[in-house]
XYZ file of C-alpha atoms in Angstrom:
694
model
C -0.200 0.100 -0.298
C 2.933 2.451 0.970
C 4.285 1.920 -2.728
C 0.763 2.168 -4.097
C 0.550 5.228 -2.377
C 4.222 6.761 -3.033
C 3.741 6.128 -6.598
C 0.333 7.682 -6.900
C 1.867 10.645 -5.379
C 4.541 11.389 -7.969
C 2.254 10.729 -10.491
C -0.054 13.976 -9.379
C 3.072 15.894 -8.479
C 4.580 15.445 -11.895
C 1.612 16.287 -13.684
C 0.910 18.971 -11.737
C 4.279 20.443 -12.716
C 3.818 19.648 -16.231
C 0.730 20.833 -16.749
C 2.100 24.188 -14.913
C 4.857 24.456 -17.699
C 2.309 24.002 -20.639
C -0.463 27.049 -19.628
C -0.422 27.876 -23.252
C -0.627 24.262 -24.679
C -3.357 22.160 -25.392
C -4.673 19.723 -22.627
C -5.643 16.260 -23.413
C -7.106 14.435 -20.453
C -4.862 11.084 -22.019
C -2.224 10.835 -19.437
C -3.237 13.653 -17.215
C -5.548 14.222 -13.947
C -8.194 17.050 -14.436
C -7.977 17.294 -10.443
C -4.900 19.451 -10.890
C -6.821 21.814 -13.253
C -8.923 22.855 -10.215
C -8.525 26.324 -8.939
C -10.616 26.030 -5.738
C -9.900 29.829 -5.163
C -12.575 30.358 -7.796
C -15.081 33.029 -6.667
C -13.764 32.820 -3.440
C -13.484 37.120 -3.038
C -16.447 39.540 -2.577
C -20.210 38.493 -3.870
C -18.608 36.913 -6.566
C -19.383 33.348 -5.958
C -19.687 33.137 -2.350
C -17.683 30.106 -2.543
C -14.300 28.873 -0.503
C -11.381 26.961 -0.869
C -12.048 24.595 2.058
C -10.774 20.949 1.805
C -14.258 18.868 0.620
C -15.515 15.953 -0.637
C -18.274 14.948 -3.433
C -21.280 15.123 -1.947
C -20.233 15.730 1.866
C -21.678 17.343 4.560
C -18.628 17.629 5.985
C -15.890 20.640 4.557
C -13.258 22.189 6.394
C -11.890 25.437 5.856
C -10.161 28.570 6.749
C -12.735 31.337 9.114
C -10.917 34.370 8.200
C -11.663 38.082 9.073
C -13.349 39.337 7.130
C -15.355 36.340 5.632
C -18.117 35.632 3.098
C -20.688 33.712 3.078
C -19.397 30.694 3.250
C -16.532 31.844 6.240
C -13.805 32.769 4.419
C -12.034 35.600 2.071
C -9.731 35.532 -0.334
C -7.942 38.992 0.123
C -8.374 38.766 4.072
C -5.326 37.855 5.749
C -6.499 37.571 9.638
C -7.693 33.675 10.678
C -10.462 33.229 13.298
C -9.531 28.999 12.601
C -10.916 26.362 10.772
C -14.798 25.293 10.873
C -16.331 22.257 9.389
C -19.252 22.905 7.349
C -20.412 25.270 4.896
C -23.301 25.623 1.782
C -21.476 26.752 -0.920
C -22.090 29.338 -3.249
C -25.877 30.147 -1.448
C -27.375 33.522 -0.376
C -28.596 34.645 3.313
C -25.510 35.428 4.627
C -24.518 31.521 4.335
C -24.933 29.589 6.894
C -22.402 26.270 8.352
C -19.563 27.217 9.998
C -20.276 24.455 13.170
C -16.787 23.886 15.345
C -14.508 26.125 15.306
C -10.697 25.671 16.156
C -8.031 27.927 16.322
C -4.253 26.566 17.036
C -2.967 29.102 19.184
C 0.717 29.739 21.065
C 1.282 30.088 24.969
C -1.414 29.916 27.371
C -4.262 32.113 26.162
C -6.069 31.626 22.832
C -7.078 35.321 22.762
C -3.560 36.403 22.684
C -2.473 34.720 19.413
C -3.004 36.018 15.968
C -3.074 33.858 12.840
C -1.585 36.153 9.897
C -1.650 34.225 7.325
C 1.195 34.203 4.602
C 0.916 31.351 2.617
C -1.633 29.585 1.182
C -2.538 26.279 -0.781
C -5.701 24.010 -1.615
C -6.318 21.794 -4.091
C -9.527 19.353 -4.311
C -9.829 17.432 -0.891
C -7.113 19.863 0.404
C -6.026 23.009 2.029
C -2.723 24.603 4.137
C -2.295 27.916 5.325
C 0.780 29.126 6.823
C 0.818 31.894 9.536
C 3.252 34.505 10.614
C 3.721 32.900 13.954
C 5.493 29.677 12.395
C 1.913 28.036 12.482
C 1.211 26.036 9.551
C -2.078 24.173 8.935
C -3.583 21.107 6.761
C -6.361 19.783 5.751
C -7.906 16.997 3.760
C -11.260 15.515 3.782
C -12.615 12.149 2.694
C -16.090 11.037 2.978
C -17.537 12.526 6.294
C -13.975 12.477 7.959
C -11.582 14.927 8.289
C -7.900 15.360 9.103
C -6.091 18.366 10.628
C -2.647 18.724 10.899
C -0.504 21.601 12.276
C 3.456 22.331 12.348
C 4.124 24.851 15.584
C 7.131 25.785 16.837
C 8.315 24.249 20.075
C 7.029 25.735 23.741
C 3.430 26.265 25.152
C 0.749 26.042 22.813
C -2.521 24.131 21.595
C -6.127 23.545 20.768
C -9.300 26.695 21.143
C -12.538 24.990 20.421
C -15.803 26.665 20.196
C -18.750 24.490 19.682
C -21.340 27.599 19.743
C -19.702 28.804 16.496
C -21.319 29.436 14.015
C -21.962 32.365 11.142
C -24.765 34.452 11.126
C -25.142 33.452 14.892
C -27.330 30.740 14.271
C -26.456 28.840 16.752
C -29.132 26.978 18.623
C -27.525 24.344 21.027
C -25.231 21.573 21.668
C -24.589 18.557 24.028
C -20.820 17.375 24.088
C -19.193 14.889 25.939
C -15.293 14.566 26.730
C -13.291 11.412 27.214
C -9.251 11.923 27.436
C -8.573 14.382 23.972
C -11.765 13.475 22.177
C -15.303 15.259 22.514
C -18.238 13.607 20.929
C -21.527 14.929 20.672
C -23.981 17.082 18.359
C -24.968 20.976 17.720
C -28.282 22.898 15.825
C -28.104 25.056 14.264
C -30.468 27.336 12.199
C -30.241 27.291 8.649
C -29.752 29.063 5.861
C -31.589 31.935 5.863
C -32.054 31.253 9.366
C -36.133 29.292 8.293
C -35.145 25.819 10.249
C -32.678 24.054 11.871
C -29.947 21.313 11.112
C -29.078 18.643 13.999
C -25.377 17.326 12.907
C -23.212 14.876 15.271
C -19.625 14.756 15.492
C -16.641 13.431 16.866
C -13.600 15.077 16.740
C -9.905 13.926 18.655
C -6.377 15.127 18.929
C -3.767 12.318 18.360
C -1.285 12.122 21.145
C -3.320 15.373 23.187
C -3.356 15.818 26.325
C -6.899 16.865 27.771
C -9.893 18.894 26.449
C -10.703 21.129 29.307
C -13.972 22.689 29.364
C -13.875 26.419 30.055
C -18.195 26.764 30.157
C -20.028 28.790 27.402
C -19.602 26.172 24.525
C -15.304 26.352 24.904
C -12.622 24.037 25.379
C -8.531 24.004 25.174
C -6.260 21.382 24.905
C -2.818 22.223 25.473
C -0.382 20.137 23.701
C 3.352 18.613 25.140
C 5.222 21.807 24.900
C 8.085 19.865 22.799
C 5.317 18.646 20.073
C 5.688 20.244 16.632
C 3.125 18.634 15.258
C -0.548 17.245 16.008
C -2.984 16.000 14.207
C -6.793 15.998 14.548
C -9.094 13.477 13.261
C -12.358 14.582 13.217
C -15.966 12.569 10.657
C -19.528 13.988 10.963
C -23.315 12.131 10.871
C -26.764 12.928 10.990
C -27.598 9.757 12.995
C -25.183 9.631 15.834
C -21.883 10.773 17.630
C -21.275 7.121 17.763
C -21.718 6.800 14.330
C -19.425 9.396 13.670
C -16.572 7.632 15.857
C -16.912 4.686 13.937
C -16.287 6.796 10.426
C -12.820 7.921 12.072
C -10.366 7.433 9.527
C -6.436 6.749 11.092
C -5.079 6.284 8.082
C -1.636 8.733 7.581
C -2.645 12.534 6.247
C -0.593 11.306 2.847
C -3.223 8.237 2.300
C -5.978 10.149 3.339
C -4.764 13.361 1.150
C -4.178 10.984 -2.020
C -7.816 9.114 -1.768
C -9.504 11.979 -1.880
C -7.580 13.430 -4.632
C -8.425 9.994 -6.722
C -11.675 10.029 -5.393
C -12.165 13.667 -6.664
C -10.330 12.681 -9.928
C -12.286 9.727 -11.289
C -15.866 12.188 -10.407
C -14.215 14.821 -12.611
C -13.215 12.579 -15.347
C -16.987 12.083 -15.850
C -16.394 14.693 -18.099
C -13.207 14.304 -20.294
C -12.168 17.986 -22.075
C -9.951 18.531 -25.292
C -8.697 21.658 -26.114
C -6.999 24.536 -24.643
C -5.460 24.116 -21.165
C -6.398 27.554 -19.930
C -10.121 26.852 -20.717
C -9.850 23.416 -19.431
C -8.830 24.705 -15.873
C -12.065 27.334 -15.997
C -14.150 23.895 -16.807
C -12.965 21.421 -14.680
C -12.761 24.378 -11.327
C -17.126 24.486 -12.294
C -17.474 21.567 -12.916
C -15.406 20.835 -9.321
C -18.449 23.184 -7.912
C -21.219 21.486 -8.963
C -20.641 18.529 -7.106
C -20.314 19.559 -3.382
C -24.446 18.921 -2.024
C -26.796 17.839 -1.747
C -24.997 16.047 0.945
C -24.797 12.479 1.717
C -27.046 11.584 5.046
C -26.533 7.387 5.036
C -24.266 5.497 6.568
C -22.493 2.670 6.458
C -24.870 0.197 7.340
C -27.844 2.168 5.960
C -29.149 4.240 8.101
C -29.853 8.327 8.089
C -32.464 10.322 9.847
C -35.801 12.004 7.699
C -36.692 15.634 7.874
C -38.472 14.542 10.455
C -35.492 13.438 12.824
C -36.731 9.935 12.660
C -34.407 7.411 12.270
C -34.490 5.587 9.089
C -32.471 2.182 7.193
C -32.391 2.107 3.417
C -30.549 0.333 0.806
C -30.464 3.191 -0.982
C -28.157 6.292 0.014
C -30.073 9.558 0.891
C -29.288 12.763 0.789
C -30.125 16.256 2.106
C -28.837 19.497 1.788
C -31.351 21.349 -1.252
C -31.033 24.796 -3.064
C -33.579 23.719 -5.833
C -35.264 26.597 -6.957
C -31.667 27.503 -7.383
C -30.058 24.804 -8.681
C -32.899 23.249 -10.169
C -32.764 24.436 -14.278
C -28.670 23.146 -14.380
C -27.285 21.509 -11.486
C -30.093 18.529 -10.860
C -29.797 17.747 -15.060
C -26.256 17.603 -15.138
C -26.251 15.384 -12.444
C -28.896 12.835 -13.521
C -26.129 12.546 -17.155
C -22.980 12.723 -15.094
C -23.064 11.078 -11.662
C -26.196 8.769 -12.034
C -25.997 6.236 -9.846
C -26.088 9.020 -7.006
C -28.126 11.025 -8.350
C -31.070 8.021 -7.988
C -30.323 8.705 -4.216
C -31.572 12.220 -4.840
C -34.328 11.398 -6.252
C -35.373 8.984 -3.601
C -34.862 11.571 -1.486
C -36.619 14.646 -2.960
C -39.417 12.180 -3.219
C -38.809 11.362 0.579
C -39.413 15.106 1.249
C -42.765 14.545 0.710
C -42.967 11.859 3.230
C -41.787 14.094 6.075
C -44.016 17.017 5.464
C -42.076 19.431 2.736
C -41.674 22.543 3.334
C -40.490 25.087 0.879
C -37.691 25.667 3.207
C -36.269 24.078 5.133
C -38.088 22.264 8.250
C -36.885 22.038 12.380
C -35.130 19.188 12.437
C -32.842 18.812 9.143
C -29.882 15.886 9.388
C -27.796 18.151 7.811
C -27.867 22.138 6.445
C -30.107 23.096 3.701
C -32.034 25.552 2.142
C -35.293 25.446 -0.238
C -37.018 23.063 -2.488
C -39.363 24.975 -4.320
C -39.894 23.140 -7.975
C -38.978 19.570 -6.115
C -42.459 18.655 -7.975
C -41.159 19.420 -11.438
C -37.427 17.965 -10.639
C -39.047 14.257 -9.763
C -40.948 14.538 -13.146
C -38.227 14.737 -14.796
C -36.289 12.117 -13.350
C -38.957 9.888 -13.894
C -38.759 10.780 -17.632
C -35.241 10.396 -17.559
C -35.608 6.528 -16.705
C -35.229 6.809 -12.442
C -38.042 4.949 -10.767
C -40.284 7.657 -9.078
C -42.986 6.183 -7.435
C -46.032 8.950 -7.382
C -49.144 6.695 -6.868
C -46.960 6.439 -3.096
C -46.799 10.831 -2.704
C -49.619 11.776 -4.692
C -51.512 13.285 -2.047
C -48.421 15.534 -0.718
C -48.156 16.558 -4.128
C -50.929 17.841 -4.521
C -51.270 19.511 -0.815
C -47.982 21.111 -1.616
C -49.589 22.602 -4.943
C -52.760 23.434 -3.634
C -50.826 25.596 -1.135
C -49.233 27.528 -3.319
C -50.235 30.828 -4.148
C -50.451 33.521 -6.970
C -49.662 36.535 -4.759
C -47.242 38.299 -7.103
C -47.177 38.341 -10.818
C -43.555 35.646 -10.659
C -44.937 33.786 -8.085
C -48.221 33.056 -10.506
C -46.167 31.921 -13.085
C -44.152 29.704 -11.006
C -46.905 28.197 -9.096
C -48.328 27.185 -12.551
C -45.684 25.768 -13.243
C -45.514 23.149 -10.844
C -49.813 22.946 -12.002
C -47.947 21.788 -15.084
C -46.399 18.784 -13.421
C -48.725 17.829 -11.209
C -50.812 17.509 -14.620
C -48.371 15.446 -15.906
C -48.154 13.478 -12.695
C -51.410 12.365 -12.710
C -51.133 11.646 -16.623
C -48.728 9.255 -15.914
C -50.855 7.687 -13.166
C -53.889 7.619 -15.639
C -56.340 9.646 -13.401
C -57.631 11.934 -16.557
C -59.992 13.817 -14.012
C -57.512 14.935 -12.404
C -54.836 16.000 -15.102
C -57.211 18.117 -16.446
C -58.044 19.680 -13.573
C -54.724 21.064 -12.987
C -54.025 21.370 -16.845
C -56.871 24.449 -16.595
C -55.026 25.406 -13.186
C -51.305 25.785 -15.361
C -53.597 27.523 -18.080
C -54.765 29.849 -15.700
C -50.774 31.068 -16.065
C -52.662 33.001 -18.952
C -54.539 35.626 -17.476
C -51.909 36.883 -14.928
C -49.242 36.945 -18.362
C -52.025 39.620 -19.566
C -52.131 41.151 -17.083
C -48.685 42.010 -16.080
C -46.677 40.781 -18.447
C -47.895 41.568 -21.789
C -47.538 45.414 -21.780
C -44.341 46.612 -21.896
C -44.900 50.361 -21.706
C -44.584 51.352 -18.065
C -42.199 52.474 -16.616
C -41.567 49.798 -14.294
C -41.084 46.881 -16.414
C -37.051 46.988 -15.914
C -37.151 47.777 -11.920
C -35.670 45.574 -9.907
C -38.278 43.537 -7.636
C -41.394 45.945 -8.989
C -45.314 44.797 -8.297
C -43.353 42.830 -5.921
C -41.454 40.563 -7.704
C -38.503 38.611 -6.049
C -35.125 38.820 -7.571
C -36.140 40.208 -10.853
C -37.452 42.267 -13.319
C -41.233 42.204 -15.075
C -38.834 42.049 -18.556
C -36.837 39.148 -16.635
C -39.837 37.024 -15.311
C -41.918 37.478 -18.195
C -40.244 34.638 -20.443
C -41.216 32.372 -17.656
C -43.428 29.989 -18.944
C -40.840 26.502 -20.118
C -43.770 24.515 -20.322
C -45.831 26.040 -22.840
C -43.558 28.352 -24.797
C -45.856 27.597 -27.805
C -48.365 29.166 -25.900
C -46.218 32.206 -24.849
C -45.315 32.950 -28.151
C -49.193 33.558 -29.262
C -49.860 35.477 -26.059
C -46.629 37.617 -26.975
C -48.492 38.223 -30.449
C -46.969 35.290 -32.414
C -43.554 34.993 -33.465
C -42.498 37.720 -35.301
C -43.795 40.207 -31.891
C -42.134 37.144 -29.669
C -38.669 38.008 -31.733
C -39.137 41.521 -31.571
C -39.274 41.402 -27.553
C -36.810 39.164 -27.630
C -34.332 41.257 -29.581
C -34.861 44.027 -27.688
C -34.487 41.973 -24.383
C -31.113 41.457 -25.652
C -29.895 44.900 -27.025
C -31.015 46.696 -24.124
C -29.187 44.516 -22.012
C -31.957 43.752 -20.069
C -30.778 40.221 -19.545
C -29.671 39.802 -15.606
C -27.149 36.582 -15.267
C -26.675 37.274 -11.537
C -29.220 35.435 -10.588
C -31.236 32.491 -11.914
C -34.906 34.066 -12.653
C -33.717 34.406 -16.696
C -31.345 32.040 -16.785
C -33.072 30.001 -19.745
C -33.696 32.898 -21.873
C -30.656 32.722 -24.073
C -32.522 29.623 -25.144
C -35.523 31.199 -26.119
C -34.811 31.394 -29.442
C -34.462 28.171 -30.052
C -37.940 27.863 -30.692
C -38.517 30.069 -34.114
C -36.437 30.362 -37.010
C -34.190 32.521 -35.299
C -32.612 29.697 -33.684
C -28.671 30.920 -34.310
C -29.175 33.741 -32.005
C -29.407 31.292 -29.033
C -26.288 30.454 -30.317
C -24.697 33.673 -30.327
C -26.255 34.242 -26.957
C -25.123 30.697 -25.050
C -21.472 31.700 -26.799
C -21.041 34.868 -25.946
C -22.461 34.484 -22.064
C -20.279 31.451 -21.662
C -16.868 33.005 -22.913
C -17.121 36.543 -24.180
C -17.313 40.199 -23.467
C -20.912 41.069 -22.113
C -22.586 44.112 -20.923
C -24.554 43.303 -17.144
C -26.745 46.165 -15.747
C -28.445 44.092 -12.943
C -27.046 42.878 -9.507
C -28.819 41.625 -7.219
C -28.697 44.604 -5.084
C -30.169 47.344 -7.619
C -31.932 48.303 -10.789
C -30.963 49.150 -14.467
C -28.272 51.474 -14.946
C -26.292 52.064 -11.789
C -22.746 50.496 -11.896
C -22.996 48.633 -14.992
C -20.238 45.770 -15.692
C -18.569 45.284 -18.728
C -16.284 41.686 -19.334
C -16.159 38.206 -19.193
C -18.920 36.891 -16.301
C -16.935 33.457 -15.969
C -13.802 34.111 -15.176
C -10.608 31.627 -13.611
C -10.180 33.992 -10.604
C -10.785 35.110 -6.825
C -13.329 38.222 -8.195
C -15.150 35.485 -10.942
C -18.956 36.120 -12.058
C -20.054 39.303 -11.490
C -21.191 41.529 -8.447
C -23.502 39.604 -6.397
C -23.787 36.978 -8.185
C -23.646 33.474 -6.169
C -23.280 30.414 -7.580
C -26.273 28.737 -5.765
C -24.998 25.310 -4.868
C -23.893 25.005 -8.476
C -26.159 26.338 -10.789
C -24.025 28.666 -12.451
C -20.991 26.688 -13.156
C -23.341 23.879 -14.416
C -25.139 26.161 -16.728
C -21.186 26.517 -18.070
C -20.464 23.232 -18.384
C -23.317 22.465 -20.285
C -22.729 25.376 -22.317
C -19.303 24.396 -23.038
C -20.638 20.967 -23.774
C -23.120 22.121 -26.544
C -26.113 21.426 -24.921
C -28.353 23.039 -21.934
C -31.871 21.939 -20.811
C -34.785 23.439 -22.400
C -37.258 22.483 -20.275
C -37.062 20.530 -17.360
C -39.539 18.376 -16.887
C -39.129 17.318 -20.276
C -35.735 15.248 -21.527
C -34.732 17.494 -24.362
C -31.551 19.680 -24.609
C -31.307 22.237 -27.100
C -27.807 22.410 -28.489
C -24.731 24.916 -29.152
C -21.287 25.244 -30.179
C -19.380 23.663 -27.655
C -16.510 25.532 -26.436
C -13.713 22.865 -26.408
C -12.317 20.849 -30.369
C -13.679 17.944 -28.204
C -15.921 16.438 -25.049
C -16.024 12.706 -23.368
C -19.299 11.929 -21.118
C -18.414 8.947 -19.850
C -21.644 6.885 -18.911
C -23.070 3.844 -16.794
C -22.330 0.324 -18.829
C -19.163 1.473 -20.076
C -20.972 3.909 -22.724
C -19.242 7.410 -23.691
C -20.754 10.420 -25.418
C -18.735 12.156 -27.485
C -19.315 15.595 -28.513
C -16.964 16.850 -31.609
C -16.806 20.272 -32.815
C -15.971 20.381 -36.433
C -14.728 23.967 -37.608
C -13.568 24.949 -34.301
C -12.550 27.949 -33.157
C -13.665 30.349 -30.837
C -15.157 32.476 -33.146
C -17.218 30.417 -34.508
C -20.318 30.306 -33.113
C -23.300 29.201 -35.093
C -24.026 25.506 -35.872
C -23.731 24.955 -39.799
C -24.859 21.503 -39.361
C -25.264 18.295 -37.073
C -24.482 14.631 -37.317
C -24.908 11.651 -34.422
C -23.026 8.535 -35.128
C -21.945 10.277 -39.286
C -26.252 10.388 -39.786
C -27.321 14.148 -40.666
C -28.859 15.464 -37.540
C -32.053 17.185 -38.431
C -33.328 18.187 -34.906
C -31.868 21.477 -32.908
C -32.183 19.398 -29.871
C -31.019 15.983 -28.251
C -32.209 13.869 -25.723
C -31.256 12.114 -22.788
C -31.718 8.610 -24.065
C -30.160 9.475 -27.306
C -26.843 11.130 -24.803
C -27.169 7.622 -22.458
C -27.011 5.291 -25.849
C -23.548 7.159 -26.247
C -21.912 7.345 -29.685
C -20.554 10.950 -30.990
C -22.266 13.566 -32.049
C -20.086 16.050 -33.919
C -20.992 19.453 -34.762
C -20.000 21.826 -37.569
C -19.450 25.329 -36.542
C -19.234 28.429 -38.766
C -19.037 32.204 -38.127
C -21.396 32.716 -40.109
C -25.370 32.346 -38.929
C -27.652 29.605 -40.572
C -30.565 32.080 -41.038
C -32.932 29.282 -43.047
C -32.595 25.832 -41.293
C -34.337 23.138 -41.853
C -33.884 21.852 -38.426
C -37.044 20.095 -36.138
C -36.944 22.411 -33.539
C -38.273 21.866 -30.193
C -40.864 23.440 -28.633
C -43.131 23.083 -25.134
C -46.755 23.127 -25.822
C -49.369 22.256 -22.982
C -51.803 20.960 -25.179
C -49.663 18.344 -26.201
């Protein structure tokens, strides 16, 4: 095993060195490791993504990361020099000032933790790993493997120790805790408020210092452990669980730090290789840095024996792995559809877990007994319909009454809520059609069609003076212009309401010509794709490329209306100040949007297993699918100036459609997209369009 570890370490190190030397060369996955390309500092400064460089693991509730002063939503600010210590969970990329930040550990010198100041002088990180060195000669390395983690500290000689604050949490979200001390080990549970402080979650933990002496309880949830005076190295083992402190203790991993760190990198690499890109290495770095962000939530809450807790706090057991930690309103359009392709075994458990929310009394936001941090779950019904149509098992009959209860409780209090509610009504109508209950299917279809009167009332007339104003008429995070397009399940009907295709195209053109689109948030995320239903589908190809890889003008942010502090430049940048100001990654939503666009296809309407095509951002991408199948996308005449589709071939046969289905992707094969600098304005492709009347 040790020989294997050394060989793998040498392999990864050599590839890191090679990649560092070939920044201007092409990148091919063959013989190289995508984990070495990931920049975990992307989006970690200011309000430009709300991401952190914390050591993490795919879909793990545990992430060990630096707690800086000042901080962002995840507890870390890249520009900050002062550290308060290290915390053990955070929800990457979400709003409401973030959440998590449990179990603060601070290494200190001397006898008084408050007199040690941790000032950063060096820092490095990669998937599963974080390291920092301080002015006072303390250094720390962190790694996460599954729901277990390790800290390794280097100290100068002299008095030293660790300070542990069990009441620490972002935004004063701490509620309660209980702990037990046994020698150098602390076990217990912590309850904190969820994201946006709507609900509460409870996590169990076990934490021990190898070769430590004993924790001293100072009261007020604060502990101190002094290390031997001559000790220069100290290791901490930690694990989290949704089930019990005993389960957390059993998850502790006692392998060496190097073995632990390497296995985490290997596992991350295996997940990142689900998509293999070939092209410019600079672009590959951005791609894999964003792909990495799509695999951090939801969180695995099952133990190896199948035990887990549901959202009522009840202890359950199942062969299927269960998940929690949802941000569905944010990421149902992009991140979850991406996982349905690249993480299919995990996604089956996610779908089951979403369905179980209805058995546990699902609400739009978090409940009071969550097994992990979580955010929100609106449009979960749409996700379940989408999953079913992609071949994932969903027992709709079992949860039908709960689906009805949820949908019947939705409201039309604001213009955007009217459209959002109608989307869920449509999904429920489709589900009852699947269940062959025509009476109920017709009832909810007619309810969904009521969107027309709300659309005519608030979104038809664009001459009113508030149509470009953020949060006008009670809208949530958007404008009338941005929300008017949100009828994803009935674009055919939307075109009729808008006065026909000519008027629809004119309004879309005006929307983009006046830079009314807002990529800083999700409400109009689908609009660049909405030319695809018309004869001007080439304009969707243009805008998808432009937003993903070129200069754009953005007038909207999440704290103002149009025209205040416009931004001109690229949105997706591989740097700490990535994205737009106030643009959160929202649990992988914005990263997944880029991954789809770079791949050459994007979800047309969640609820239908259909993807619109665009020119990829790489000469070649390969999706590695279950059962050894691969789906390869090749771009002929590849050049970033060639934004338009000239022709498409699937398995060497002409493909006369502007869309592809999940089944066709899962079947494997080669999709060749012939690109060109000039658009094909007269196309003979079959254009997919959603319609409630189908």
